[in-house]
Coordinates of C-alpha atoms and ligand atoms in Angstrom, one line a residue:
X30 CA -31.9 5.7 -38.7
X31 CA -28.7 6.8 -40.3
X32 CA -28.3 10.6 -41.9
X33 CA -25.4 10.5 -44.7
X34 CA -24.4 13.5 -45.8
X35 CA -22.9 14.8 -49.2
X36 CA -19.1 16.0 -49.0
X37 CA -18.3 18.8 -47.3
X38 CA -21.3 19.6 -45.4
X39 CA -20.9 23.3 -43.7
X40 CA -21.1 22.9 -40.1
X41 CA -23.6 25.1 -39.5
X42 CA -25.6 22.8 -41.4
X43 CA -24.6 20.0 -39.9
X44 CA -25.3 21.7 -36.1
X45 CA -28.6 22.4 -36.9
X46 CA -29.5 19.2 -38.3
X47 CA -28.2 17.6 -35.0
X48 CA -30.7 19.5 -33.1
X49 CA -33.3 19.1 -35.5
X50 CA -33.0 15.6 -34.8
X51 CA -32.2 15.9 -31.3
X52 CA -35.2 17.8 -30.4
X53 CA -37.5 15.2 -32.2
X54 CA -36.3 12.6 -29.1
X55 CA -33.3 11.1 -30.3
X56 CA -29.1 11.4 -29.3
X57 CA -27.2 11.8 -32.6
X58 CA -23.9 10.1 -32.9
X59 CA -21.2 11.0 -35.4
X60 CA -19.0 9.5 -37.4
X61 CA -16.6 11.2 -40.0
X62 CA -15.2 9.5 -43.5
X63 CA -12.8 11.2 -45.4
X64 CA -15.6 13.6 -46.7
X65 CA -19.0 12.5 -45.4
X66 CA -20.4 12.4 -42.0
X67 CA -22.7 9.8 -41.0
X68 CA -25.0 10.7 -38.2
X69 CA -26.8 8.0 -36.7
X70 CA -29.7 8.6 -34.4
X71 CA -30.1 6.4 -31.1
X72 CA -33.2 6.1 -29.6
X73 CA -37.1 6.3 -30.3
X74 CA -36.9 7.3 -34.0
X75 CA -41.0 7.2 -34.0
X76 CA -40.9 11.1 -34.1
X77 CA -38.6 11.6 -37.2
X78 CA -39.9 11.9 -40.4
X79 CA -37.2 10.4 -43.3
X80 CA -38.4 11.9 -46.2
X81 CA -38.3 15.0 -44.6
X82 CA -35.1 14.5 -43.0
X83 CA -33.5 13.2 -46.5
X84 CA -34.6 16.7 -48.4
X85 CA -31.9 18.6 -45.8
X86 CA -30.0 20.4 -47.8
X87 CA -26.3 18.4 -47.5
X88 CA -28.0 15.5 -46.8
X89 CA -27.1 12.5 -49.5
X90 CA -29.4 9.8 -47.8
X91 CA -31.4 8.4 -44.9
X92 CA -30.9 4.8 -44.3
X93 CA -33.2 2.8 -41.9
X94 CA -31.0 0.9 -39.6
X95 CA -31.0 -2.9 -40.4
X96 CA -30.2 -4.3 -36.7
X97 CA -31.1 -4.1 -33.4
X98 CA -27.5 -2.5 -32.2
X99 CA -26.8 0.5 -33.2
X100 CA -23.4 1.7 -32.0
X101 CA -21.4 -1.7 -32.5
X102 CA -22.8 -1.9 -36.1
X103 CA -20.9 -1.2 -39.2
X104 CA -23.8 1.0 -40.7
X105 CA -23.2 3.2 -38.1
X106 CA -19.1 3.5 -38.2
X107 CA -17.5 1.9 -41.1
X108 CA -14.1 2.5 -40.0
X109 CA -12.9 -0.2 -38.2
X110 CA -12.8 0.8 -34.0
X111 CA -8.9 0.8 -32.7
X112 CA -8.5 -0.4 -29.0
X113 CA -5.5 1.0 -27.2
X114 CA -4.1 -1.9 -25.0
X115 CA -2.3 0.6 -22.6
X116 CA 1.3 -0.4 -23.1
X117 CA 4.0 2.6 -23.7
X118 CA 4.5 1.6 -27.3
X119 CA 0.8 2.5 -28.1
X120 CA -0.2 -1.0 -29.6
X121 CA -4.0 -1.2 -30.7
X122 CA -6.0 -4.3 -31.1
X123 CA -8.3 -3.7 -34.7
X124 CA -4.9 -3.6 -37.6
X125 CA -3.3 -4.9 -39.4
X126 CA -1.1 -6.1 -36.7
X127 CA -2.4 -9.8 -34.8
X128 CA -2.4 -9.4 -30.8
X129 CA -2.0 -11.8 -28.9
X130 CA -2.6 -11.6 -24.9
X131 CA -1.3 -14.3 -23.2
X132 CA -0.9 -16.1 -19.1
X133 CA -2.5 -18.2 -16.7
X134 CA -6.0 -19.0 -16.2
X135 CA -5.6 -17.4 -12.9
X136 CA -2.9 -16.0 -11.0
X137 CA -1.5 -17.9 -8.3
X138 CA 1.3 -16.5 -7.0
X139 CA 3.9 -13.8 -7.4
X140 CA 6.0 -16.4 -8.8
X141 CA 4.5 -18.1 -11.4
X142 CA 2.8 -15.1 -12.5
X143 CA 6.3 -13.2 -12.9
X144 CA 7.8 -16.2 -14.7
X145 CA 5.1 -16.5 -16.9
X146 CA 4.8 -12.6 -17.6
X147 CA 8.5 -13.0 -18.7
X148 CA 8.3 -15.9 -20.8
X149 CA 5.0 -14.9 -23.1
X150 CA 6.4 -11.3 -23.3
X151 CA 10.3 -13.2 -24.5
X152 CA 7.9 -15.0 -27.2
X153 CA 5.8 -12.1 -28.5
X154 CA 2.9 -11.5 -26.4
X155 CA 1.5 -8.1 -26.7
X156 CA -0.5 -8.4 -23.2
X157 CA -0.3 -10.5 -20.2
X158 CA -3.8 -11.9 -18.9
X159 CA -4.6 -13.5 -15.9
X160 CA -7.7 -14.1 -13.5
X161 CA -8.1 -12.8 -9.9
X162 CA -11.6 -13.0 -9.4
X163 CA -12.7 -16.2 -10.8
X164 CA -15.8 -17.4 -12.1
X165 CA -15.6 -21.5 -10.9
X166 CA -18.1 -23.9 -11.9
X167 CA -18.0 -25.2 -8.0
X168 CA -18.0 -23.3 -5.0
X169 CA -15.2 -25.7 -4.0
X170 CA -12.9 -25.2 -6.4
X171 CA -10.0 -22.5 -6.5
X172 CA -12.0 -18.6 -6.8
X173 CA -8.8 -16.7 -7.3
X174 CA -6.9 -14.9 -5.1
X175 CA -9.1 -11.4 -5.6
X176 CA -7.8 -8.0 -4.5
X177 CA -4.6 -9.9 -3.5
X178 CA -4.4 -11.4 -7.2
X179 CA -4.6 -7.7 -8.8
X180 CA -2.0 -6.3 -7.0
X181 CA 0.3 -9.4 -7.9
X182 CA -1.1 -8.2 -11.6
X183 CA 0.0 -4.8 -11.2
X184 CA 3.2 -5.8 -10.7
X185 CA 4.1 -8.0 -13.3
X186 CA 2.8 -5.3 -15.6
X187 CA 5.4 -2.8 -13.8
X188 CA 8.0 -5.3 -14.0
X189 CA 7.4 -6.5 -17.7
X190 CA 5.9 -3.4 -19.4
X191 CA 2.8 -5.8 -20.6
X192 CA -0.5 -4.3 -20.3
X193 CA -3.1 -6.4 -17.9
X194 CA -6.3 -7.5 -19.2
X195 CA -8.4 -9.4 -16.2
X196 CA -12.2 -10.1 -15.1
X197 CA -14.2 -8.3 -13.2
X198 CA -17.5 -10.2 -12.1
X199 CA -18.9 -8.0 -9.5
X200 CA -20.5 -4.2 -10.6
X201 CA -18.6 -3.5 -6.6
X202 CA -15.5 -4.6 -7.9
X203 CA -15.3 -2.3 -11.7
X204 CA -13.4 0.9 -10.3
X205 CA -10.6 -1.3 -8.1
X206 CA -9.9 -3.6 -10.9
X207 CA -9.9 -0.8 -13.7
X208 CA -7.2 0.8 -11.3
X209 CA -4.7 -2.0 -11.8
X210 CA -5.6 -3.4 -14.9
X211 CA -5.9 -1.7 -18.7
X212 CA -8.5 -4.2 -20.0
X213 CA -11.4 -5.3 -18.1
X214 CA -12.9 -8.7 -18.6
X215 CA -16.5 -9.9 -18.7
X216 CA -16.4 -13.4 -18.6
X217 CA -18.6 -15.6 -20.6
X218 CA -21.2 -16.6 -17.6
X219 CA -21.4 -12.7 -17.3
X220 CA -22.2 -11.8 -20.8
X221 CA -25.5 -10.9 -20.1
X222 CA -25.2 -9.4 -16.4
X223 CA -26.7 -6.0 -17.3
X224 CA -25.6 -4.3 -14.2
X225 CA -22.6 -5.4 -14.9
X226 CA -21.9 -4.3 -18.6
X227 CA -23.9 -1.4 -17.4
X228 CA -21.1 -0.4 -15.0
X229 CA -18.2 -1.2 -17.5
X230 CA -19.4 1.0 -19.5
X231 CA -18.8 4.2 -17.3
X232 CA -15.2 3.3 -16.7
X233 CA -12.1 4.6 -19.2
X234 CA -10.8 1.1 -19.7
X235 CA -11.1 -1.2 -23.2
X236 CA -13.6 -4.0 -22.2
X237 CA -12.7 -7.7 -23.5
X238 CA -16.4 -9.1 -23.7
X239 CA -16.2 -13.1 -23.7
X240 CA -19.4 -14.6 -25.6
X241 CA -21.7 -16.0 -23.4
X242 CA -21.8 -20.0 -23.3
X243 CA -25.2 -20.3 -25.5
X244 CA -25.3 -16.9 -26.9
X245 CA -26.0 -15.9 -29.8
X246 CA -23.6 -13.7 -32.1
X247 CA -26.6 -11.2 -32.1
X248 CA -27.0 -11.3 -28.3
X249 CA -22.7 -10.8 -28.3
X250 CA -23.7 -7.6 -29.9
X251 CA -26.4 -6.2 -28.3
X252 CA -24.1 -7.2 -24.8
X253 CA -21.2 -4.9 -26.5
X254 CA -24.2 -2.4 -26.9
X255 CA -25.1 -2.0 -23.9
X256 CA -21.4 -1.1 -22.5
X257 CA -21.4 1.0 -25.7
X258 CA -24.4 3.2 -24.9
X259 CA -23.2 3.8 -21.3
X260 CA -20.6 5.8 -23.0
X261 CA -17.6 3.0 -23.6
X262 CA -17.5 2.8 -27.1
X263 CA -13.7 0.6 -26.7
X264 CA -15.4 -2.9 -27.0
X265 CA -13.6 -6.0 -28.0
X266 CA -15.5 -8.8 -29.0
X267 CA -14.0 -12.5 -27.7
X268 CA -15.0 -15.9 -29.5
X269 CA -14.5 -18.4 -26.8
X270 CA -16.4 -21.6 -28.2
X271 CA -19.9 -22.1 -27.5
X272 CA -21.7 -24.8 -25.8
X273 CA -23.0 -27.4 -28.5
X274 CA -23.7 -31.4 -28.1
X275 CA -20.1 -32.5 -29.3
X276 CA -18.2 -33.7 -26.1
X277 CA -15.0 -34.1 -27.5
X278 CA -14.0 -30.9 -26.9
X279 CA -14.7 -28.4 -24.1
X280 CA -16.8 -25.9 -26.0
X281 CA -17.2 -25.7 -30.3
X282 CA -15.2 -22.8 -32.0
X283 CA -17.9 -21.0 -33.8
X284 CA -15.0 -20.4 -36.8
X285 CA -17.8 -18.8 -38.8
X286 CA -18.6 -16.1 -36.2
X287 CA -15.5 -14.8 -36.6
X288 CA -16.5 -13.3 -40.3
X289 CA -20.2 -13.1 -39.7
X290 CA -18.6 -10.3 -36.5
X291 CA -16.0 -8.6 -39.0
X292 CA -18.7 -7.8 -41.3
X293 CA -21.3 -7.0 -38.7
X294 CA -19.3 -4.5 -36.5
X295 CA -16.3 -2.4 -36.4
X296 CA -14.8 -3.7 -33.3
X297 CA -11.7 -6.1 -33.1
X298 CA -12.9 -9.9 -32.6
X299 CA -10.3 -11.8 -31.1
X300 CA -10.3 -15.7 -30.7
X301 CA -9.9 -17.7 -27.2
X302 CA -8.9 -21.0 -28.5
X303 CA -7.8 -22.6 -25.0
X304 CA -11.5 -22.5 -23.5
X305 CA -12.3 -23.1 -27.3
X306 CA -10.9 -26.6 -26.7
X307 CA -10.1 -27.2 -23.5
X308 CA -7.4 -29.2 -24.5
X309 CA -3.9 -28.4 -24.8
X310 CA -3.0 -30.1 -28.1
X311 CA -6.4 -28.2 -29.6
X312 CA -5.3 -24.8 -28.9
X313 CA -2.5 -24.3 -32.3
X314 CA -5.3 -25.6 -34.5
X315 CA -7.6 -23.6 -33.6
X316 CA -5.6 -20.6 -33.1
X317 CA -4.2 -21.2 -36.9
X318 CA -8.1 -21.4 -37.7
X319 CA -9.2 -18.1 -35.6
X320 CA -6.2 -16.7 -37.9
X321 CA -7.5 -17.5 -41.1
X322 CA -10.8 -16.3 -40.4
X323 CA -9.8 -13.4 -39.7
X324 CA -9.8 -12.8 -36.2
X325 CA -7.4 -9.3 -34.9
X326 CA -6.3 -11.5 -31.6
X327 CA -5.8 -14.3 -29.7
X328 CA -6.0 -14.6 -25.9
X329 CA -3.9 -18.0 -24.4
X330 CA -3.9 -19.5 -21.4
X331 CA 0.2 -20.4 -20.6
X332 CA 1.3 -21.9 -17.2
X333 CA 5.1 -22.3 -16.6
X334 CA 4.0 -25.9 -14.7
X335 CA 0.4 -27.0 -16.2
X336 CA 0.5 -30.0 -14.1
X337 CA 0.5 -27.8 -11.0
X338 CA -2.1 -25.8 -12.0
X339 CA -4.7 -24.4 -10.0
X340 CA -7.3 -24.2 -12.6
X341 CA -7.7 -24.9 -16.2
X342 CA -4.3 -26.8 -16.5
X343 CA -5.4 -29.3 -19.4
X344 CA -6.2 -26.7 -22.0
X345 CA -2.8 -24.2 -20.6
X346 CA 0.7 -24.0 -22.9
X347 CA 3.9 -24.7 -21.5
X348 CA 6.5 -21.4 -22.1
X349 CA 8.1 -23.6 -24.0
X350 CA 4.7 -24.7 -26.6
X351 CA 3.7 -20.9 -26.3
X352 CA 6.5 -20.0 -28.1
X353 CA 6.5 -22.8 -30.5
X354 CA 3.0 -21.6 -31.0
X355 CA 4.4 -18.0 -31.9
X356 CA 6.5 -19.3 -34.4
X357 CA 4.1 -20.7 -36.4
X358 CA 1.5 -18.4 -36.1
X359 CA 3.4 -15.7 -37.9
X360 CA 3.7 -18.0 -41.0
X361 CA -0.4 -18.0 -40.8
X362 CA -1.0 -14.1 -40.1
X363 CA 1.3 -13.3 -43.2
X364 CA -1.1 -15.8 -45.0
X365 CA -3.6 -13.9 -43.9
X366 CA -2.2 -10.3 -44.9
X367 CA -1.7 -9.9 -41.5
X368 CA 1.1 -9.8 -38.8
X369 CA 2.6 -10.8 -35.7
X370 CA 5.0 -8.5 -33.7
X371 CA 6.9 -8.8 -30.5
X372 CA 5.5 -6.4 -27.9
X373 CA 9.2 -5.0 -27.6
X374 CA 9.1 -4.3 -31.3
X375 CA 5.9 -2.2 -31.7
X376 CA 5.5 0.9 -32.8
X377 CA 3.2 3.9 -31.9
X378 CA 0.3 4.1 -34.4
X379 CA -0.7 7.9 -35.5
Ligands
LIG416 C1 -11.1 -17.2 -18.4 O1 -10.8 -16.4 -19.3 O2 -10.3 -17.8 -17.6 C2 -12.5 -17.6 -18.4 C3 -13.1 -18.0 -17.2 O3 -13.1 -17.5 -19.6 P1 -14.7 -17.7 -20.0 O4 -15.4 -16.6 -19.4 O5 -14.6 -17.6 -21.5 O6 -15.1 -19.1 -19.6
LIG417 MN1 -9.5 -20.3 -17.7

């Protein structure tokens, strides 16, 4: 249930109204427009009584709440939600301006990872990503280089200046990783680990939530939920391609989701068109399409030496295609009232 109140509501009014509802069994949450307050109630709403609620005095109207999440709806918070990436300039994921996070699939070594921290931050990335724990398919393959892989992150954000966005699959794992990266990562096999979201949502770090592989867009949200009702309300929602019967590409970009989430909640969507794909040549297509839907980020996989990579080479940019990419994408975000700034050219938002 969501309590809208008339402009201007006294406090006083407003405090006691809170524990009006509060004491009926519910938390209050609220959100302040430009002159109303909306105060959504959480919880078993069994023991509130609307009509009686709605003849408050300051109280507009009493809405019944339309979908199963509450704090990532729009009903609840129209203003859109701003997520802080964590860089010194103060760029935010959720305006006007497109962010774009860029790197390799995972982090190999010092090397590579400095030379491609460079290189996406020469072209216009806003954030370096990059994998040290890594979710593999098979046991055999490459699992990342772990604690080792975060420190080699830390760095490259010390020597570039680009914030670090990285997964964390392992509850064990949230408080190192949050203390050398400013985004945490739930992968898209992890999208419904409820331990796991459960113990992202404690920490003070924006979480990038990756849609889970058959999930639906509903599912996405009540995932973002439950990070949000552990008291993390910085939630940013990541199309990645879902798993349909079409083999021709890796996954199928669910375009559509990107309005159907715009509409549906006031955190930032951003697009992952390299897992989207899987394919190299798929990933400026798609991330021209994630644009024009209008999705507030991208997230890239780049490898200085794709060949050589130690995961997901097919569907990772050269330096050199990555910024190609750049170029053209700001022709697309200005078609879409939207645009694209160089890290080193931001500004702090009030
Ligand atoms: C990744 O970002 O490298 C990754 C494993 O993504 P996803 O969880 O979307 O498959
Ligand atoms: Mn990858």
């Amino acid at each position: 249930m969501i309590v809208i109140t008339e402009a201007g509501i006294p406090q006083s009014i407003l405090d006691a109204l809170r524990e009006h509802l509060e004491e009926r069994g519910v938390r209050t949450h609220v959100s302040r427009g430009t002159d109303r307050v909306v105060v959504g109630c959480i919880g078993d709403t069994s023991q509130l009584d609307a009509g009686a609620v709605s003849r408050w005095p300051g109280v507009a109207s009493v809405v019944p709440v339309r979908t199963p999440y509450r704090l990532a709806s729009r009903e609840f918070r129209a203003a859109p939600t701003l997520v802080p990436l964590g860089d010194a300039a103060g760029t935010t994921l959720g305006e006007q301006r497109i962010v774009v996070a860029a790197g390799p699939c995972s982090v190999e070594n010092a090397a590579m990872l400095l030379e491609t921290a460079h290189g996406v931050r020469e072209h216009g990335a806003a954030m370096l990503r990059g994998g040290a724990f890594k979710p593999r398919t098979s046991p055999w393959a490459f699992q990342g280089l772990g604690v080792q892989g975060l420190a080699l992150l830390a760095d490259a954000r010390a020597a570039t200046g680009l914030p670090v966005v990285t997964e964390v699959m392992d509850p064990r794992h949230v408080d190192l990783v949050a203390e050398h990266a400013d985004m945490l990562q739930i992968g898209a096999r992890n999208m419904q680990n409820y331990p796991l979201l459960a113990e992202v949502g404690r920490v003070r770090r924006p979480i990038l939530l990756k849609r889970g592989l058959s999930a639906t867009i509903t599912e996405l949200l009540l995932a973002a939920e439950h990070i949000m009702a552990r008291g993390n309300e910085l939630v940013v929602l990541c199309e990645r391609g879902i798993r349909t019967y079409e083999t021709a590409t890796r996954n199928t970009l669910d375009v559509a989701a990107i309005p159907v989430l715009k509409r549906e909640t006031h955190l930032p969507v951003i697009v992952d068109p390299s897992h989207a794909g899987g394919r190299a040549d798929l990933v400026a297509p798609l991330a021209f399409a994630a644009i024009a839907a209008g999705a507030d980020g991208l997230i890239i996989e780049v490898h200085p030496r794709p060949g050589e990579a130690l995961s997901d080479g097919d569907q990772s940019l050269t330096l050199d295609a990555f910024g190609a990419l750049m170029r053209s994408l700001a022709g697309f975000a200005e078609a879409a009232g939207r645009t694209l700034v160089p890290a080193n050219r931001t500004t702090r938002v009030a």
